[in-house]
XYZ file of C-alpha atoms in Angstrom:
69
model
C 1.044 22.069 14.355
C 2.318 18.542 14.383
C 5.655 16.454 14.138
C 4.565 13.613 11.586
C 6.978 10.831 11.732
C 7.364 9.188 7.970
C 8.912 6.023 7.901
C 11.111 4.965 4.659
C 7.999 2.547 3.173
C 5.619 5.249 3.745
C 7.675 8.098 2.067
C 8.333 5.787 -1.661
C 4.593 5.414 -1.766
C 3.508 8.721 -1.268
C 6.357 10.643 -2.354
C 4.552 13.054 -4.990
C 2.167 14.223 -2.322
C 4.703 14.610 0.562
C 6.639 16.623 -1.277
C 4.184 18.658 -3.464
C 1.343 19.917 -0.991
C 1.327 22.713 0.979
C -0.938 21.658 3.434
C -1.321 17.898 4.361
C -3.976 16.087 5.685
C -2.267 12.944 7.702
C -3.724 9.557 9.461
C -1.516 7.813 11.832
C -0.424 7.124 14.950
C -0.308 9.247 18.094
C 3.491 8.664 19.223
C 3.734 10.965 22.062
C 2.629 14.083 23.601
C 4.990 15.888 25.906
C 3.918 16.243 29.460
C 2.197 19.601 30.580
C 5.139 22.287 32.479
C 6.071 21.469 35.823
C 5.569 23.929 38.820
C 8.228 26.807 38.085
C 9.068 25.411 34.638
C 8.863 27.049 31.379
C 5.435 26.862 29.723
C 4.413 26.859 25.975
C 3.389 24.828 23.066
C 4.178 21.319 23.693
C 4.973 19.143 20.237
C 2.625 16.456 19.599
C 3.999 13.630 17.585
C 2.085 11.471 14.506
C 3.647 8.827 12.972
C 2.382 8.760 9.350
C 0.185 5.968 7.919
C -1.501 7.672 5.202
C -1.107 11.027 4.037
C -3.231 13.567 1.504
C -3.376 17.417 0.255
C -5.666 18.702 2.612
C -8.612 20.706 1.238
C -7.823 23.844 2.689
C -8.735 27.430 1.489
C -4.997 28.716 0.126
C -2.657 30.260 2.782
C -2.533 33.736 2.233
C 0.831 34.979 1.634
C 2.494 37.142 4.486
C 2.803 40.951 4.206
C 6.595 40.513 5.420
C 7.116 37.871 2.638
């Protein structure tokens, strides 16, 4: 998973998609991707961060729904 950064101009134009897909496809800019644990430091998943220039449904088989939910 990502962070994608939308920026006010980007969001009016492509409103109706950000809103309505499930899944998104995006095209942007790499912003930042947090530096790998230190020595004795907690490790994990590390965000990765997009900032948006373009965005699109993605075509993506449907995500199955969850048997909790």
């Amino acid at each position: 998973l990502v962070n994608v950064i939308v920026r006010p101009d980007v969001f009016r134009e492509q409103k109706e998609v950000l809103v309505g897909a499930r899944v998104l496809e995006v095209e942007g800019i790499l912003q930042s991707v947090d530096e790998p644990a230190a020595a004795g430091q907690r490790t994990g998943a590390r965000p990765v961060h997009v900032r948006a220039l373009h965005v699109r449904p993605a075509l993506a088989a449907p995500v199955p729904r969850s048997r909790w939910g």
